[in-house]
CSV table of C-alpha atoms in Angstrom, one decimal:
chain,number,residue,atom,x,y,z
X,2,LYS,CA,13.5,-4.4,-4.3
X,3,ILE,CA,11.7,-1.2,-5.6
X,4,GLN,CA,14.5,1.1,-3.3
X,5,GLU,CA,17.2,-1.2,-5.1
X,6,GLU,CA,15.3,-0.1,-8.5
X,7,SER,CA,14.8,3.5,-7.5
X,8,LYS,CA,18.6,3.9,-7.4
X,9,LYS,CA,19.0,3.2,-10.8
X,10,LYS,CA,16.1,5.5,-12.1
X,11,THR,CA,16.7,9.2,-11.9
X,12,VAL,CA,15.0,12.3,-12.1
X,13,GLU,CA,15.9,15.6,-12.6
X,14,ALA,CA,14.9,19.3,-12.1
X,15,SER,CA,16.8,23.1,-13.4
X,16,ALA,CA,16.2,26.7,-11.8
X,17,GLY,CA,17.5,29.5,-13.3
X,18,GLY,CA,15.7,28.5,-16.6
X,19,GLY,CA,18.1,25.7,-17.3
X,20,MET,CA,21.1,28.0,-15.6
X,21,VAL,CA,21.7,25.4,-12.6
X,22,THR,CA,20.7,21.1,-13.7
X,23,VAL,CA,20.6,18.4,-11.0
X,24,THR,CA,20.1,14.9,-11.5
X,25,ALA,CA,18.5,12.6,-8.5
X,26,ASN,CA,18.4,9.0,-8.1
X,27,GLY,CA,15.2,7.6,-6.0
X,28,ALA,CA,17.6,7.2,-2.9
X,29,MET,CA,17.6,10.9,-2.4
X,30,GLU,CA,21.1,11.3,-3.8
X,31,ILE,CA,22.5,13.8,-6.2
X,32,ILE,CA,24.1,12.7,-9.2
X,33,SER,CA,25.5,15.2,-10.9
X,34,ILE,CA,25.2,19.6,-11.2
X,35,LYS,CA,25.3,21.0,-14.3
X,36,ILE,CA,25.8,24.6,-13.9
X,37,GLU,CA,25.9,26.8,-17.0
X,38,ARG,CA,28.7,29.3,-17.6
X,39,ASP,CA,26.5,32.3,-17.4
X,40,VAL,CA,25.2,32.2,-14.4
X,41,VAL,CA,28.9,32.3,-12.7
X,42,ASN,CA,29.1,35.7,-11.6
X,43,PRO,CA,31.7,36.4,-8.7
X,44,ASP,CA,30.1,39.9,-8.0
X,45,ASP,CA,26.5,37.6,-7.5
X,46,ILE,CA,27.7,34.4,-5.2
X,47,GLU,CA,24.3,34.4,-4.0
X,48,MET,CA,22.1,34.1,-6.9
X,49,LEU,CA,24.0,31.0,-8.0
X,50,GLN,CA,23.8,29.8,-4.5
X,51,ASP,CA,19.7,30.1,-5.0
X,52,LEU,CA,19.7,28.4,-7.8
X,53,ILE,CA,21.5,25.4,-6.4
X,54,VAL,CA,19.9,25.0,-3.4
X,55,ALA,CA,16.3,24.9,-5.5
X,56,ALA,CA,17.2,22.9,-8.1
X,57,VAL,CA,18.3,20.7,-5.5
X,58,ASN,CA,15.1,20.7,-3.6
X,59,GLU,CA,13.2,20.1,-6.6
X,60,ALA,CA,15.5,17.4,-7.7
X,61,LEU,CA,14.7,15.7,-4.0
X,62,ARG,CA,10.9,16.0,-4.4
X,63,ARG,CA,10.9,14.8,-7.9
X,64,ALA,CA,13.0,11.7,-6.2
X,65,GLN,CA,10.6,10.8,-3.5
X,66,GLN,CA,7.6,11.4,-5.9
X,67,MET,CA,9.0,9.0,-8.2
X,68,VAL,CA,9.8,6.3,-5.1
X,69,SER,CA,6.2,7.6,-3.9
X,70,GLU,CA,4.4,6.1,-7.7
X,71,GLU,CA,6.8,3.3,-7.6
X,72,MET,CA,5.6,2.0,-4.5
X,73,SER,CA,1.7,2.7,-5.1
X,74,LYS,CA,2.0,0.4,-7.9
X,75,VAL,CA,3.0,-2.0,-6.2
X,76,THR,CA,0.9,-1.4,-2.5
X,77,GLY,CA,-2.1,-0.5,-4.8
X,78,SER,CA,-4.4,0.7,-1.7
X,79,LEU,CA,-3.2,-1.1,0.9
X,80,ASN,CA,-2.7,0.0,4.0
X,81,ILE,CA,0.7,-0.9,5.5
X,82,PRO,CA,1.6,0.1,8.8
X,83,GLY,CA,5.0,1.5,9.3
X,84,LEU,CA,5.3,2.0,5.1
X,85,GLY,CA,4.2,6.1,4.4
X,86,ASN,CA,6.8,6.6,7.2
X,87,ILE,CA,10.1,5.5,5.6
X,88,PHE,CA,8.8,6.9,2.5
X,89,GLY,CA,7.5,10.4,3.7
X,90,GLN,CA,3.8,10.4,3.5
């Protein structure tokens, strides 16, 4: 149930001072990527690529953290074997 609910929740992360913004859901799926026009420079594609990678990684980290927090609300301090492996803990 928590995994289904997590799919509906999103987190957002940005890089380059907001030049690239990525939204991900609790299922670790990228929902959207927004790129500001000013950061698109044909002579410096590598910078744009780096910003996208940084924003995606941060969004996925935040999504994983969100799911972990939701799980800990439900499980409290219970130690359920195997549960940590499912959520990368």
